[in-house]
PDB file of C-alpha atoms in Angstrom:
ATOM      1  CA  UNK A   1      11.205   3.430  21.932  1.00  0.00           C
ATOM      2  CA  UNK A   2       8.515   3.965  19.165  1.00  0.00           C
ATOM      3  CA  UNK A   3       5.548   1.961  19.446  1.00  0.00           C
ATOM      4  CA  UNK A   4       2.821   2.315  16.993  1.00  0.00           C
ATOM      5  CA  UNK A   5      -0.478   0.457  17.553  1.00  0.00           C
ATOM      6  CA  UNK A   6      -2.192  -1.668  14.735  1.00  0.00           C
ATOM      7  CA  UNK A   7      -5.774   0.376  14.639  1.00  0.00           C
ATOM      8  CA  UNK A   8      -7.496  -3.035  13.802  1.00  0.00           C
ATOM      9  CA  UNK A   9      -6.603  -4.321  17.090  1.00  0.00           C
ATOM     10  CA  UNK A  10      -8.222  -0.584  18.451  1.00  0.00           C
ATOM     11  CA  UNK A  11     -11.906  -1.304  18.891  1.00  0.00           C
ATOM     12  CA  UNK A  12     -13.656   1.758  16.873  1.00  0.00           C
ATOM     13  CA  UNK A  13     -16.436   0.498  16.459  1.00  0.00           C
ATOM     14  CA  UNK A  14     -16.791  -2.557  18.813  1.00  0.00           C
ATOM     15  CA  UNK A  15     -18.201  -2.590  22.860  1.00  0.00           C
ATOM     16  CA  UNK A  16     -15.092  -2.217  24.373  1.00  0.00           C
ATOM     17  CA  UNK A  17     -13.606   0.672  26.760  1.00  0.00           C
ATOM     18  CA  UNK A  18     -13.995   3.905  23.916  1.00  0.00           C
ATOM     19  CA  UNK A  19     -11.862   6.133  26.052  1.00  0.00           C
ATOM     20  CA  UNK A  20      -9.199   3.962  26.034  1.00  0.00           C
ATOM     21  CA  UNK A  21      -9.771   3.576  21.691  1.00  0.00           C
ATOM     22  CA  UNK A  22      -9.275   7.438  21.712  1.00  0.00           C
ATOM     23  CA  UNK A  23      -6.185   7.133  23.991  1.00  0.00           C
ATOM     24  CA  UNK A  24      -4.701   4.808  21.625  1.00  0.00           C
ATOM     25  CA  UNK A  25      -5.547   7.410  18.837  1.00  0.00           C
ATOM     26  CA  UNK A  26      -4.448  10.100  19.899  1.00  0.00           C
ATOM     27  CA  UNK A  27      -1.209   8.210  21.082  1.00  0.00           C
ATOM     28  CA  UNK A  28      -0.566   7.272  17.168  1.00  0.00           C
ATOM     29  CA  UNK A  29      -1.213  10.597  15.849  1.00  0.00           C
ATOM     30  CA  UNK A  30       1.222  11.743  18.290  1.00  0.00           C
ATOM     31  CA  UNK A  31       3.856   9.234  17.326  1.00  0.00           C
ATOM     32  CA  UNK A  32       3.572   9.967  13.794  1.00  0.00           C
ATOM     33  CA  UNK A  33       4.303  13.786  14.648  1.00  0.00           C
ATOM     34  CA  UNK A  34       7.204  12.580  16.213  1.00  0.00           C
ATOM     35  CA  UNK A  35       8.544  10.731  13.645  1.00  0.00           C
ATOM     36  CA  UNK A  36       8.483  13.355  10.986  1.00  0.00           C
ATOM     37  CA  UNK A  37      10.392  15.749  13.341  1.00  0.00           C
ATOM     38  CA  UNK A  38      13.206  13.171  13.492  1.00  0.00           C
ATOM     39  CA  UNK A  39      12.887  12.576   9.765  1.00  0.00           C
ATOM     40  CA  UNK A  40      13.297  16.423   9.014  1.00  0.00           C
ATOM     41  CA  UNK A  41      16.417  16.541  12.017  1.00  0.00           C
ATOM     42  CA  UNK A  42      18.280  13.992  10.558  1.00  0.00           C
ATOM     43  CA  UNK A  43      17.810  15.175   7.093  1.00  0.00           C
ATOM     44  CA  UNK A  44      19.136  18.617   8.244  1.00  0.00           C
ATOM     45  CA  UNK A  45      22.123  16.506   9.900  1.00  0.00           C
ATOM     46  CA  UNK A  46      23.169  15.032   6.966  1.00  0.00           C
ATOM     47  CA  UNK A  47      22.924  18.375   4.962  1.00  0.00           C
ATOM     48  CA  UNK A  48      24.733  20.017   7.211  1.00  0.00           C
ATOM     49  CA  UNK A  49      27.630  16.728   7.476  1.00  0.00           C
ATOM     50  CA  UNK A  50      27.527  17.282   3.838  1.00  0.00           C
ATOM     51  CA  UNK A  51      27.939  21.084   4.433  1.00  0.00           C
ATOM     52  CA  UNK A  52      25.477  22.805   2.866  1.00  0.00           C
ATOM     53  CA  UNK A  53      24.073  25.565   4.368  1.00  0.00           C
ATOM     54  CA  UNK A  54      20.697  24.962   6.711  1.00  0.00           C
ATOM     55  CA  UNK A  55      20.399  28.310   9.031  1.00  0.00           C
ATOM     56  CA  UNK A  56      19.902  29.507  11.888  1.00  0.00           C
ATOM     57  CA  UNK A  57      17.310  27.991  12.635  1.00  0.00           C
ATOM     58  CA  UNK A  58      17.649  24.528  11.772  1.00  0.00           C
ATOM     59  CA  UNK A  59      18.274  24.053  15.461  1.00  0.00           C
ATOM     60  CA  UNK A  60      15.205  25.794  16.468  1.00  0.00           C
ATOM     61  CA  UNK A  61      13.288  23.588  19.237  1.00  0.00           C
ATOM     62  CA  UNK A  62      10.073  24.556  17.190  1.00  0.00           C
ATOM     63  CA  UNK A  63       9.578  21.657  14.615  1.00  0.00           C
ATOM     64  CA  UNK A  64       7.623  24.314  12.130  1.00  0.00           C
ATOM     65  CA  UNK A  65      10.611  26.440  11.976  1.00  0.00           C
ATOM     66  CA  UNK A  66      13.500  23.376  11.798  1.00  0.00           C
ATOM     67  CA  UNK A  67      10.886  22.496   8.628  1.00  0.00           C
ATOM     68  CA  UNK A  68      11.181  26.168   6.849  1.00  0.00           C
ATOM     69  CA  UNK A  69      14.885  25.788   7.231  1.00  0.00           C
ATOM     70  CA  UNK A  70      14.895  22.325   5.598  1.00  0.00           C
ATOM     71  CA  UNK A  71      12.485  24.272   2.645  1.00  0.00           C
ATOM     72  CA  UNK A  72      15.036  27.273   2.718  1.00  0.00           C
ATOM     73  CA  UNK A  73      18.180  24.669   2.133  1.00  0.00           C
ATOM     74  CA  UNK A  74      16.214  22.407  -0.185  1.00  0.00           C
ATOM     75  CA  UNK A  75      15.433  25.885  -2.303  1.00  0.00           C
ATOM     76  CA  UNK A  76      18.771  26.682  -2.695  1.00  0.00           C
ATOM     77  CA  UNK A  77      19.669  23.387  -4.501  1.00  0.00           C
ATOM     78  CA  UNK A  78      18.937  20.998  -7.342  1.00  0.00           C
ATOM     79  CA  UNK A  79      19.252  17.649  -5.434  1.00  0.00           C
ATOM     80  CA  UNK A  80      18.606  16.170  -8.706  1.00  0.00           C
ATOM     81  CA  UNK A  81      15.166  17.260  -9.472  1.00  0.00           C
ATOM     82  CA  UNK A  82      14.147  15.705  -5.921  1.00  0.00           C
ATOM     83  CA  UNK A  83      13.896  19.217  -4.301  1.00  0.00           C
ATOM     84  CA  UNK A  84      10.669  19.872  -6.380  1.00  0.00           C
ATOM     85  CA  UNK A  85       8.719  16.437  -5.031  1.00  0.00           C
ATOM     86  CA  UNK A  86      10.135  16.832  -1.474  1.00  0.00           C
ATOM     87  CA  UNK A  87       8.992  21.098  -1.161  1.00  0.00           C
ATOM     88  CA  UNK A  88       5.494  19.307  -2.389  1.00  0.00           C
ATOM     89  CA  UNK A  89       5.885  16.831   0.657  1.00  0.00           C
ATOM     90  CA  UNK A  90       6.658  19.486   2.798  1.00  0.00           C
ATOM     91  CA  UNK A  91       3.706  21.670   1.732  1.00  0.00           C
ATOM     92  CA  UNK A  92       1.600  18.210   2.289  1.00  0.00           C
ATOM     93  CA  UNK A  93       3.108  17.822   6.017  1.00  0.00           C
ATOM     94  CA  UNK A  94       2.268  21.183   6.800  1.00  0.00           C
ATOM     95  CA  UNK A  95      -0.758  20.920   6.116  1.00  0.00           C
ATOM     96  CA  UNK A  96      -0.980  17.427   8.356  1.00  0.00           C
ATOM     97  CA  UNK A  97       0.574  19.255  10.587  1.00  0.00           C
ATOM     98  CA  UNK A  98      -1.511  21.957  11.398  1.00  0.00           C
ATOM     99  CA  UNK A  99      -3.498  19.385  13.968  1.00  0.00           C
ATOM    100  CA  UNK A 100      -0.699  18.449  16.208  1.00  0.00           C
ATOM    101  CA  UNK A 101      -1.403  21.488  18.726  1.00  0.00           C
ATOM    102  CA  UNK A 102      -5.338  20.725  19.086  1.00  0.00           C
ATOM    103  CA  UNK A 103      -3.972  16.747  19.491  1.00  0.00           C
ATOM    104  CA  UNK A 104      -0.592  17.533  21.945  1.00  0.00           C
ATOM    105  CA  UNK A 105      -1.750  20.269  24.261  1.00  0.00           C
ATOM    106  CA  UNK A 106      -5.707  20.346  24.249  1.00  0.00           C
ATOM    107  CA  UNK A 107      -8.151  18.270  25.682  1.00  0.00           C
ATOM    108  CA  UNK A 108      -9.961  15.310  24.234  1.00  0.00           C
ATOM    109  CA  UNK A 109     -12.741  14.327  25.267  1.00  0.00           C
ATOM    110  CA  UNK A 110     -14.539  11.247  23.864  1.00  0.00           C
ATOM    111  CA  UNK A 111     -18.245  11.514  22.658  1.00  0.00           C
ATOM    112  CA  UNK A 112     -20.387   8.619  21.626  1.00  0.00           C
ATOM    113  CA  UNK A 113     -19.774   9.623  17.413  1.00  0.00           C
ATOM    114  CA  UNK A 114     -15.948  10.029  18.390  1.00  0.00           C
ATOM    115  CA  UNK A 115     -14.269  13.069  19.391  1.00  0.00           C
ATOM    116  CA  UNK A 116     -14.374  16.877  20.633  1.00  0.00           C
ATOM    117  CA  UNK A 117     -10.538  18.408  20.907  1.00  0.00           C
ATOM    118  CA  UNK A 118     -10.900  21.728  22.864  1.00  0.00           C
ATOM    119  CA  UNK A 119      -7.400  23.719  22.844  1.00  0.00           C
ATOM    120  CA  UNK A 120      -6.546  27.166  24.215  1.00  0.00           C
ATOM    121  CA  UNK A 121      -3.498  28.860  23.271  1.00  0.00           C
ATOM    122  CA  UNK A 122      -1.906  31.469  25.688  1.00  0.00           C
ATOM    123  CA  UNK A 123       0.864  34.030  25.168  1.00  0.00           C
ATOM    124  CA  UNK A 124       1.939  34.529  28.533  1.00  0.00           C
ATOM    125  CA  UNK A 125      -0.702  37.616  29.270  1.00  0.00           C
ATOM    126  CA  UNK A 126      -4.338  36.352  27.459  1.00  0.00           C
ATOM    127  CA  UNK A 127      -5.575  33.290  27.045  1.00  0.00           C
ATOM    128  CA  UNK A 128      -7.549  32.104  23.562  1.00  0.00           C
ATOM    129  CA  UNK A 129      -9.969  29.583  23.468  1.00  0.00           C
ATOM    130  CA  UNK A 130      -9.604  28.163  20.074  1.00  0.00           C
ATOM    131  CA  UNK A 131     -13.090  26.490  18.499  1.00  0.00           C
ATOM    132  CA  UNK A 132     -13.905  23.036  19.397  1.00  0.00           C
ATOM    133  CA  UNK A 133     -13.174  20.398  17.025  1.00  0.00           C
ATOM    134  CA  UNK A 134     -15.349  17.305  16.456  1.00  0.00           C
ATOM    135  CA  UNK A 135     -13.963  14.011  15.011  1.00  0.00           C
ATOM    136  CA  UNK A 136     -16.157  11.202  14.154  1.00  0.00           C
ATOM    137  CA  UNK A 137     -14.736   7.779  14.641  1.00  0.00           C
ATOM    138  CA  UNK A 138     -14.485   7.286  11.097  1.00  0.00           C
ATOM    139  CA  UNK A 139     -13.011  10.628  10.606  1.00  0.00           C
ATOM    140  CA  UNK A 140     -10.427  10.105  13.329  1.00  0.00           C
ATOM    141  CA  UNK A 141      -9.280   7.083  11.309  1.00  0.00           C
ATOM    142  CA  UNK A 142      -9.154   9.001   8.195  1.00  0.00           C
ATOM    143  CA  UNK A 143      -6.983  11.665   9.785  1.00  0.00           C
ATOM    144  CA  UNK A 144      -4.673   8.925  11.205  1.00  0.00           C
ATOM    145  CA  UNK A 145      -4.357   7.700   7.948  1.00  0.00           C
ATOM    146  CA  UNK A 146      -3.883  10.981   6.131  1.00  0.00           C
ATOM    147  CA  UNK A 147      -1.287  12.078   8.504  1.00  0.00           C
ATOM    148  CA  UNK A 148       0.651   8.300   8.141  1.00  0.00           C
ATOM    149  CA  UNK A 149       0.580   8.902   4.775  1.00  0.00           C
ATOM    150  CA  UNK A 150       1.828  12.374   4.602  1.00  0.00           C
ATOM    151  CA  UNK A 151       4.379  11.755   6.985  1.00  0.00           C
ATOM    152  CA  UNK A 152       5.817   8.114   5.285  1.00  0.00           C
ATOM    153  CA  UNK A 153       5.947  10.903   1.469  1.00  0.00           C
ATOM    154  CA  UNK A 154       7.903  13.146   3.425  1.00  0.00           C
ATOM    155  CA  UNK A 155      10.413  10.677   5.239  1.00  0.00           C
ATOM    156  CA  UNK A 156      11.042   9.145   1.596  1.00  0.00           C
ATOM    157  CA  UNK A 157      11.681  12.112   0.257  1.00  0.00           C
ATOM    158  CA  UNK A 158      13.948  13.256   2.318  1.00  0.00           C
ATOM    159  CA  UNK A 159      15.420   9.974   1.956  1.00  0.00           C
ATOM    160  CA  UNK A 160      16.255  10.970  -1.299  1.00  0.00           C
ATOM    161  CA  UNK A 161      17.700  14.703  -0.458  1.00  0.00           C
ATOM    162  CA  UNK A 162      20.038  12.737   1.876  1.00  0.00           C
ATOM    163  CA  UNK A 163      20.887  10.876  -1.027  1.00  0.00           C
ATOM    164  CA  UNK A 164      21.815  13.723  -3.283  1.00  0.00           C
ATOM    165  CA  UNK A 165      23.519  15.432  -0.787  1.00  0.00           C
ATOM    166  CA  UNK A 166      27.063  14.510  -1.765  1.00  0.00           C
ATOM    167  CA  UNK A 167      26.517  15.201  -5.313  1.00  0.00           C
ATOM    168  CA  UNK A 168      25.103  18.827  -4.642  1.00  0.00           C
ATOM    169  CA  UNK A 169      27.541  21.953  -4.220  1.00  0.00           C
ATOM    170  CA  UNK A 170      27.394  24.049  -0.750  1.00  0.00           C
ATOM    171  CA  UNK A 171      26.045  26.865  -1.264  1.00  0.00           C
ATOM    172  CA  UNK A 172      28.317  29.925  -1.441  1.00  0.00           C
ATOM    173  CA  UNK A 173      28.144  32.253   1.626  1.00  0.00           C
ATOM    174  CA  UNK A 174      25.682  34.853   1.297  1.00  0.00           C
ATOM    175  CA  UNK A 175      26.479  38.298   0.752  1.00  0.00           C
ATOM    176  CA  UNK A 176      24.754  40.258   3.837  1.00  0.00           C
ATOM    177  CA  UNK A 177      26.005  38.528   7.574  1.00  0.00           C
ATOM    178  CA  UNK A 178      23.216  36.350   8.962  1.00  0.00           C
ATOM    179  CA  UNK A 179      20.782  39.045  11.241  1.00  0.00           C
ATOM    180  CA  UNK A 180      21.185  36.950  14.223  1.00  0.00           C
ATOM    181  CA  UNK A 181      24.967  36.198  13.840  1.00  0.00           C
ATOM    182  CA  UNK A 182      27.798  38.904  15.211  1.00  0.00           C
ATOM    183  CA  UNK A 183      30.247  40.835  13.082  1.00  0.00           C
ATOM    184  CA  UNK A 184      33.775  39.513  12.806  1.00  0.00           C
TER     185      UNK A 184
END
């Protein structure tokens, strides 16, 4: 299920419950995150159908890497001229992207001007408390939108490397074995 609320009907700057405005928030950002991944999985579904080569790690659990190997792929081929547009949409979603950690695995804490993300990485031995970010309410609106818009480029794009992948040549094998595959 994919539900995406209508940020009108989210009162930013009424008297209602603000926690529950920032829930909503961060619940859209979230969903939008999501929706990219499953634009760049199916893409890399259909490329591989089509049997071009994707990698390795195209089936990586890590979105970031499932997104190099879609870059990787689209590099290798014309797709019509659409490769150039959609490695600019990727560039764009990465940089959109770079947000999703603070907003999926840190803390967010409403303020009265909007919002303070706190998130702390760890490694599995130390523990690193990444810098606070503050969102103002409009600011927080403006990233929602940024990201939306990012993320509806990218899934059009791809749209149209899905498009061109029948009429695009698999590439040839390459000449050294992949590192992580066995001899033979």
């Amino acid at each position: 299920m994919s539900v995406h609320f209508d940020v009108s009907k989210i009162s930013f700057f009424g008297l209602d419950d603000w926690s529950v405005a920032v829930c909503a928030w961060r619940g859209c950002c979230l969903e939008v995150f999501a929706r990219a991944e499953h634009s760049v999985a199916d893409c890399l579904r259909t490329l591989e159908a089509k049997g071009l080569v994707t990698g390795k790690e195209a089936r990586n659990p890590a979105a970031a890497l499932r997104l190099r190997a879609l870059q990787a792929c689209i590099d290798r081929h014309d797709f019509g001229g659409h490769g150039k547009v959609a490695k600019s949409r990727i560039a764009a979603w990465e940089r959109a992207y770079e947000l999703r950690a603070y907003l999926a695995h840190g803390t967010v804490k409403a303020t009265g001007n909007g919002v303070v993300i706190q998130h702390m990485t760890f490694d599995g031995k130390t523990e690193n408390r990444l810098p606070p970010r503050q969102i103002t309410r409009v600011g927080m609106l403006e990233l929602l939108a940024d990201i939306e818009q990012a993320q509806t480029l990218l899934h059009h794009q791809l749209g149209q490397i899905k498009a061109w992948a029948d009429k695009v040549k698999p590439a040839k094998a390459a000449s050294k074995p992949d590192p992580g595959s066995s001899p033979g």
